[in-house]
mmCIF file of C-alpha atoms in Angstrom:
data_model
loop_
_atom_site.group_PDB
_atom_site.id
_atom_site.type_symbol
_atom_site.label_atom_id
_atom_site.label_comp_id
_atom_site.label_asym_id
_atom_site.label_seq_id
_atom_site.Cartn_x
_atom_site.Cartn_y
_atom_site.Cartn_z
ATOM 1 C CA MET A 1 -11.757 0.579 8.031
ATOM 2 C CA GLN A 2 -13.314 -1.159 5.021
ATOM 3 C CA MET A 3 -12.736 0.138 1.378
ATOM 4 C CA THR A 4 -15.621 0.169 -0.828
ATOM 5 C CA LEU A 5 -14.820 -0.653 -4.417
ATOM 6 C CA SER A 6 -17.315 -0.422 -7.275
ATOM 7 C CA LYS A 7 -18.530 -3.654 -8.923
ATOM 8 C CA LYS A 8 -16.296 -2.992 -12.160
ATOM 9 C CA GLU A 9 -13.180 -2.481 -9.720
ATOM 10 C CA ARG A 10 -14.111 -5.756 -7.773
ATOM 11 C CA ARG A 11 -14.512 -7.445 -11.142
ATOM 12 C CA GLN A 12 -11.220 -6.105 -12.526
ATOM 13 C CA ASP A 13 -9.320 -7.232 -9.290
ATOM 14 C CA GLN A 14 -10.699 -10.779 -10.006
ATOM 15 C CA ILE A 15 -9.521 -10.732 -13.452
ATOM 16 C CA LEU A 16 -5.966 -10.008 -12.230
ATOM 17 C CA GLU A 17 -6.161 -12.651 -9.378
ATOM 18 C CA ALA A 18 -7.220 -15.177 -12.303
ATOM 19 C CA LEU A 19 -4.077 -14.183 -14.186
ATOM 20 C CA ASP A 20 -2.100 -14.376 -11.250
ATOM 21 C CA ARG A 21 -3.181 -18.120 -11.014
ATOM 22 C CA ASN A 22 -2.882 -18.620 -14.750
ATOM 23 C CA PRO A 23 -1.039 -16.026 -16.616
ATOM 24 C CA ALA A 24 -2.379 -16.573 -19.900
ATOM 25 C CA MET A 25 -6.262 -16.809 -20.498
ATOM 26 C CA ARG A 26 -8.899 -16.461 -23.035
ATOM 27 C CA VAL A 27 -11.801 -14.063 -22.893
ATOM 28 C CA SER A 28 -14.228 -16.861 -22.865
ATOM 29 C CA GLU A 29 -12.413 -18.548 -19.955
ATOM 30 C CA LEU A 30 -12.350 -15.315 -17.660
ATOM 31 C CA ALA A 31 -15.977 -14.972 -18.904
ATOM 32 C CA ASP A 32 -16.743 -18.466 -17.484
ATOM 33 C CA THR A 33 -14.830 -17.891 -14.279
ATOM 34 C CA LEU A 34 -16.415 -14.501 -13.503
ATOM 35 C CA ASN A 35 -19.677 -15.466 -14.823
ATOM 36 C CA VAL A 36 -20.251 -12.142 -16.958
ATOM 37 C CA SER A 37 -20.484 -11.656 -20.793
ATOM 38 C CA SER A 38 -17.570 -11.791 -22.995
ATOM 39 C CA GLU A 39 -18.263 -8.279 -23.977
ATOM 40 C CA THR A 40 -17.883 -7.108 -20.468
ATOM 41 C CA ILE A 41 -14.447 -9.155 -20.204
ATOM 42 C CA ARG A 42 -13.194 -7.305 -23.473
ATOM 43 C CA ARG A 43 -14.001 -3.822 -21.952
ATOM 44 C CA ASP A 44 -12.303 -4.889 -18.469
ATOM 45 C CA LEU A 45 -9.115 -6.238 -20.420
ATOM 46 C CA THR A 46 -8.956 -3.130 -22.716
ATOM 47 C CA HIS A 47 -9.034 -0.937 -19.377
ATOM 48 C CA LEU A 48 -6.310 -3.083 -17.550
ATOM 49 C CA ASP A 49 -4.024 -3.104 -20.819
ATOM 50 C CA ALA A 50 -4.266 0.791 -20.970
ATOM 51 C CA THR A 51 -2.983 1.003 -17.313
ATOM 52 C CA GLY A 52 -0.228 -1.431 -17.999
ATOM 53 C CA ARG A 53 -1.486 -4.115 -15.678
ATOM 54 C CA ILE A 54 -1.893 -6.826 -18.179
ATOM 55 C CA ASN A 55 -1.045 -7.474 -22.011
ATOM 56 C CA ARG A 56 -3.744 -8.030 -24.533
ATOM 57 C CA THR A 57 -3.430 -11.005 -26.721
ATOM 58 C CA TYR A 58 -5.725 -12.223 -29.636
ATOM 59 C CA GLY A 59 -8.701 -13.516 -27.905
ATOM 60 C CA GLY A 60 -7.502 -13.034 -24.425
ATOM 61 C CA ALA A 61 -4.686 -11.654 -21.893
ATOM 62 C CA VAL A 62 -1.488 -12.279 -20.394
ATOM 63 C CA ARG A 63 -0.495 -11.079 -17.019
ATOM 64 C CA GLY A 64 1.768 -7.701 -17.444
ATOM 65 C CA GLN A 65 5.008 -7.460 -15.348
ATOM 66 C CA VAL A 66 5.102 -5.175 -12.309
ATOM 67 C CA SER A 67 7.357 -2.437 -12.799
ATOM 68 C CA GLU A 68 8.148 -1.664 -9.157
ATOM 69 C CA PRO A 69 11.951 -1.838 -8.575
ATOM 70 C CA HIS A 70 13.232 -3.790 -5.535
ATOM 71 C CA LEU A 71 13.644 -2.241 -2.154
ATOM 72 C CA ALA A 72 17.426 -1.534 -2.289
ATOM 73 C CA GLU A 73 17.026 0.292 -5.556
ATOM 74 C CA ARG A 74 13.983 2.437 -4.341
ATOM 75 C CA LEU A 75 15.968 3.455 -1.193
ATOM 76 C CA SER A 76 18.105 5.447 -3.500
ATOM 77 C CA HIS A 77 15.334 7.505 -4.929
ATOM 78 C CA HIS A 78 13.909 10.755 -3.639
ATOM 79 C CA ILE A 79 15.886 10.525 -0.305
ATOM 80 C CA ALA A 80 15.507 14.037 0.696
ATOM 81 C CA ALA A 81 11.755 14.031 0.297
ATOM 82 C CA ARG A 82 11.274 11.005 2.013
ATOM 83 C CA GLN A 83 13.344 11.904 4.944
ATOM 84 C CA ALA A 84 11.221 15.046 5.268
ATOM 85 C CA ILE A 85 8.007 13.040 5.213
ATOM 86 C CA ALA A 86 9.371 10.715 7.929
ATOM 87 C CA ARG A 87 10.129 13.490 10.265
ATOM 88 C CA LYS A 88 6.642 15.044 9.608
ATOM 89 C CA ALA A 89 5.183 11.477 10.455
ATOM 90 C CA ILE A 90 7.179 11.248 13.649
ATOM 91 C CA ASP A 91 5.038 14.389 14.923
ATOM 92 C CA LEU A 92 1.914 12.296 14.471
ATOM 93 C CA VAL A 93 3.213 9.609 17.029
ATOM 94 C CA GLN A 94 2.110 9.960 20.775
ATOM 95 C CA ASP A 95 4.090 8.437 23.838
ATOM 96 C CA ALA A 96 2.891 4.875 24.892
ATOM 97 C CA GLU A 97 1.210 4.142 21.439
ATOM 98 C CA THR A 98 0.816 1.003 19.738
ATOM 99 C CA ILE A 99 1.425 1.287 15.752
ATOM 100 C CA PHE A 100 1.502 -0.748 12.593
ATOM 101 C CA VAL A 101 4.610 0.166 10.527
ATOM 102 C CA GLY A 102 4.447 -1.315 6.796
ATOM 103 C CA GLY A 103 7.398 -2.198 4.659
ATOM 104 C CA GLY A 104 9.026 -0.276 1.645
ATOM 105 C CA ALA A 105 11.434 2.713 1.158
ATOM 106 C CA THR A 106 9.691 5.661 2.634
ATOM 107 C CA THR A 107 8.653 3.585 6.043
ATOM 108 C CA LEU A 108 12.102 2.596 6.161
ATOM 109 C CA HIS A 109 13.141 6.121 6.545
ATOM 110 C CA PHE A 110 10.486 6.657 8.971
ATOM 111 C CA ALA A 111 11.772 3.662 11.136
ATOM 112 C CA ARG A 112 15.374 5.154 10.788
ATOM 113 C CA ALA A 113 13.770 8.532 12.122
ATOM 114 C CA LEU A 114 11.716 6.945 14.827
ATOM 115 C CA ARG A 115 14.817 4.964 16.213
ATOM 116 C CA SER A 116 16.022 8.077 18.071
ATOM 117 C CA THR A 117 12.596 8.918 19.703
ATOM 118 C CA THR A 118 12.172 8.847 23.440
ATOM 119 C CA ARG A 119 8.520 8.000 23.573
ATOM 120 C CA ARG A 120 7.655 4.535 24.434
ATOM 121 C CA LEU A 121 6.059 2.623 21.671
ATOM 122 C CA THR A 122 4.904 -0.817 20.668
ATOM 123 C CA VAL A 123 5.488 -1.525 17.025
ATOM 124 C CA LEU A 124 3.947 -4.359 14.938
ATOM 125 C CA THR A 125 5.421 -4.808 11.574
ATOM 126 C CA PRO A 126 5.835 -7.333 8.641
ATOM 127 C CA ALA A 127 8.970 -5.536 7.672
ATOM 128 C CA HIS A 128 12.104 -7.155 9.122
ATOM 129 C CA ARG A 129 14.343 -3.884 7.956
ATOM 130 C CA VAL A 130 11.849 -1.910 9.902
ATOM 131 C CA ALA A 131 12.237 -4.112 13.029
ATOM 132 C CA SER A 132 16.153 -4.098 12.618
ATOM 133 C CA GLU A 133 16.158 -0.309 12.561
ATOM 134 C CA LEU A 134 13.882 0.059 15.507
ATOM 135 C CA SER A 135 15.712 -2.610 17.759
ATOM 136 C CA GLU A 136 18.262 0.086 18.610
ATOM 137 C CA ASN A 137 15.934 1.815 20.632
ATOM 138 C CA ALA A 138 15.176 0.464 24.185
ATOM 139 C CA ASN A 139 12.001 2.286 24.387
ATOM 140 C CA ILE A 140 10.433 0.408 21.407
ATOM 141 C CA GLN A 141 9.145 -2.941 22.012
ATOM 142 C CA ILE A 142 8.766 -4.757 18.405
ATOM 143 C CA MET A 143 6.635 -7.428 17.358
ATOM 144 C CA CYS A 144 7.497 -9.156 14.111
ATOM 145 C CA LEU A 145 4.667 -10.689 12.104
ATOM 146 C CA PRO A 146 4.880 -14.412 10.921
ATOM 147 C CA GLY A 147 4.699 -15.380 7.316
ATOM 148 C CA LEU A 148 6.780 -16.146 4.163
ATOM 149 C CA PHE A 149 9.699 -14.001 3.833
ATOM 150 C CA ASP A 150 10.575 -12.153 0.694
ATOM 151 C CA GLY A 151 14.240 -11.237 0.851
ATOM 152 C CA LYS A 152 14.184 -8.940 -1.931
ATOM 153 C CA GLU A 153 11.570 -6.696 -0.232
ATOM 154 C CA GLY A 154 12.390 -7.672 3.230
ATOM 155 C CA LEU A 155 9.068 -8.614 4.421
ATOM 156 C CA VAL A 156 6.400 -11.485 5.156
ATOM 157 C CA THR A 157 3.390 -11.992 3.423
ATOM 158 C CA GLY A 158 0.633 -14.880 3.105
ATOM 159 C CA PRO A 159 -1.977 -16.625 5.154
ATOM 160 C CA GLU A 160 -0.050 -16.476 8.563
ATOM 161 C CA THR A 161 0.642 -12.868 8.343
ATOM 162 C CA LEU A 162 -3.134 -12.082 7.446
ATOM 163 C CA ALA A 163 -4.280 -14.238 10.380
ATOM 164 C CA ALA A 164 -1.661 -12.538 12.828
ATOM 165 C CA ILE A 165 -2.882 -8.953 11.700
ATOM 166 C CA GLN A 166 -6.490 -9.855 12.264
ATOM 167 C CA ARG A 167 -6.194 -10.506 15.782
ATOM 168 C CA PHE A 168 -5.332 -7.029 16.673
ATOM 169 C CA HIS A 169 -7.083 -3.388 16.642
ATOM 170 C CA ILE A 170 -4.364 -0.773 16.324
ATOM 171 C CA PRO A 171 -4.920 2.772 16.788
ATOM 172 C CA ILE A 172 -2.448 3.989 13.932
ATOM 173 C CA ALA A 173 -0.799 2.633 11.017
ATOM 174 C CA PHE A 174 2.104 4.099 9.021
ATOM 175 C CA MET A 175 2.003 2.949 5.413
ATOM 176 C CA GLY A 176 3.899 3.314 2.228
ATOM 177 C CA ALA A 177 2.413 3.337 -1.435
ATOM 178 C CA SER A 178 3.280 2.440 -5.142
ATOM 179 C CA GLY A 179 0.517 4.830 -6.422
ATOM 180 C CA VAL A 180 -1.613 7.464 -5.077
ATOM 181 C CA ASP A 181 -4.712 8.759 -7.103
ATOM 182 C CA SER A 182 -7.977 9.766 -6.864
ATOM 183 C CA GLY A 183 -9.399 6.177 -6.587
ATOM 184 C CA GLY A 184 -7.153 5.592 -3.427
ATOM 185 C CA VAL A 185 -3.603 3.930 -2.642
ATOM 186 C CA SER A 186 -2.260 1.257 -4.578
ATOM 187 C CA GLU A 187 0.586 -1.241 -4.401
ATOM 188 C CA ALA A 188 2.490 -2.883 -7.030
ATOM 189 C CA MET A 189 2.906 -6.444 -5.800
ATOM 190 C CA LEU A 190 0.092 -8.752 -4.845
ATOM 191 C CA GLY A 191 1.528 -10.272 -1.618
ATOM 192 C CA PRO A 192 2.381 -7.136 0.177
ATOM 193 C CA SER A 193 -0.953 -5.347 -1.236
ATOM 194 C CA GLU A 194 -3.183 -8.035 0.994
ATOM 195 C CA VAL A 195 -0.855 -7.575 3.921
ATOM 196 C CA TYR A 196 -1.316 -3.781 3.672
ATOM 197 C CA ARG A 197 -5.183 -3.734 3.329
ATOM 198 C CA ALA A 198 -5.486 -6.231 6.208
ATOM 199 C CA MET A 199 -3.399 -3.926 8.376
ATOM 200 C CA ILE A 200 -5.487 -0.802 7.234
ATOM 201 C CA GLU A 201 -8.754 -2.730 8.132
ATOM 202 C CA CYS A 202 -7.462 -3.331 11.680
ATOM 203 C CA SER A 203 -6.516 0.263 12.100
ATOM 204 C CA GLN A 204 -8.441 3.232 13.384
ATOM 205 C CA THR A 205 -6.182 5.836 11.717
ATOM 206 C CA VAL A 206 -3.970 5.458 8.655
ATOM 207 C CA TYR A 207 -1.164 7.888 7.416
ATOM 208 C CA ILE A 208 0.147 7.075 4.021
ATOM 209 C CA LEU A 209 3.718 8.268 3.541
ATOM 210 C CA ALA A 210 3.991 9.057 -0.175
ATOM 211 C CA ASP A 211 6.067 11.812 -2.038
ATOM 212 C CA GLN A 212 4.967 13.533 -4.891
ATOM 213 C CA SER A 213 6.424 11.165 -7.574
ATOM 214 C CA LYS A 214 3.451 8.786 -6.706
ATOM 215 C CA PHE A 215 0.595 11.170 -7.272
ATOM 216 C CA ASP A 216 -1.596 10.262 -10.119
ATOM 217 C CA CYS A 217 -0.267 6.838 -10.350
ATOM 218 C CA ARG A 218 -2.076 3.581 -10.139
ATOM 219 C CA SER A 219 -0.519 0.323 -9.429
ATOM 220 C CA LEU A 220 -1.472 -3.161 -9.416
ATOM 221 C CA LYS A 221 -4.201 -3.389 -6.325
ATOM 222 C CA TYR A 222 -5.824 -0.555 -4.391
ATOM 223 C CA ILE A 223 -5.243 -1.248 -0.732
ATOM 224 C CA THR A 224 -7.650 1.740 0.575
ATOM 225 C CA GLY A 225 -9.744 4.537 -0.796
ATOM 226 C CA TRP A 226 -9.936 8.090 0.679
ATOM 227 C CA THR A 227 -12.069 7.769 3.565
ATOM 228 C CA GLU A 228 -12.484 9.470 6.823
ATOM 229 C CA GLY A 229 -9.477 8.171 8.973
ATOM 230 C CA ILE A 230 -7.089 7.926 5.682
ATOM 231 C CA HIS A 231 -4.458 10.610 5.714
ATOM 232 C CA LEU A 232 -1.736 11.683 3.297
ATOM 233 C CA VAL A 233 1.713 12.614 4.692
ATOM 234 C CA THR A 234 3.548 14.000 1.665
ATOM 235 C CA ASP A 235 6.177 16.656 0.476
ATOM 236 C CA ALA A 236 3.801 18.573 -2.051
ATOM 237 C CA ASN A 237 0.183 19.554 -2.545
ATOM 238 C CA PRO A 238 -1.759 17.208 -4.705
ATOM 239 C CA GLY A 239 -3.282 18.368 -7.946
ATOM 240 C CA ALA A 240 -6.733 19.745 -8.103
ATOM 241 C CA ASP A 241 -8.502 16.300 -8.894
ATOM 242 C CA LEU A 242 -6.675 14.441 -6.158
ATOM 243 C CA LEU A 243 -6.929 17.092 -3.472
ATOM 244 C CA ASN A 244 -10.664 17.259 -4.077
ATOM 245 C CA LYS A 245 -11.082 13.591 -3.842
ATOM 246 C CA LEU A 246 -9.140 13.676 -0.426
ATOM 247 C CA LYS A 247 -11.407 16.477 0.885
ATOM 248 C CA THR A 248 -14.552 14.798 -0.306
ATOM 249 C CA GLY A 249 -13.542 11.501 1.355
ATOM 250 C CA GLY A 250 -12.584 13.205 4.898
ATOM 251 C CA ALA A 251 -8.973 12.462 4.398
ATOM 252 C CA LYS A 252 -6.510 15.051 5.467
ATOM 253 C CA VAL A 253 -3.112 16.198 3.867
ATOM 254 C CA HIS A 254 -0.031 16.762 6.072
ATOM 255 C CA LEU A 255 2.887 18.492 4.372
ATOM 256 C CA SER A 256 6.526 17.804 5.313
ATOM 257 C CA GLY A 257 7.228 21.518 4.936
ATOM 258 C CA ASP A 258 4.680 22.787 7.637
ATOM 259 C CA VAL A 259 5.573 23.400 10.978
#
């Protein structure tokens, strides 16, 4: 399930990747790296600065700091909303299914809700805390993906993780989000964003679990746009612009309050 980015969005992602490798770069260096004009780079830097993803400097830019709190802190936020979203997501899981489950606070609530299911499932995940929660259920077979472990986020990333994901074609994925806006679903951290994008590309249907605090927010990198097969599970109706984009792309909204 491939995401289509505009030429401008791809170029801005390349700027962010260049700044990840070298956190301070001049306009001329970025222009040479991307083989575009300095004026184009200046416009891109202005946009990236306005959205908080870089800081402009005289003649260049430095990488902005990602504001996403660590997992332990996020778990204390919006608990009731996330638990309701998790319960709604459980209804979307069928017996004898194989599913991807991403990392993050809302997907951990999902795993906690799923551990009492009587359904027979196989779960593939890069998140060790998700695996730990599900390990209490004998009906669930767990496959932990390999990779470099990030203790603060409790998940693995890197080339080994991506290579393992690409071996599979999974019917359903359940993912969290740092931001949800009309452009798509975004993630605050580069390593996890690559893992989540790969999981989405290897899945037939994707459910994004995100409470309303994520609406109209764009974080570091998009992991998917709103296309057919991408659905939102949330606790409130999105605003008109976002809802229209979802409907235009063929995405569906599942509200946690709906029976």
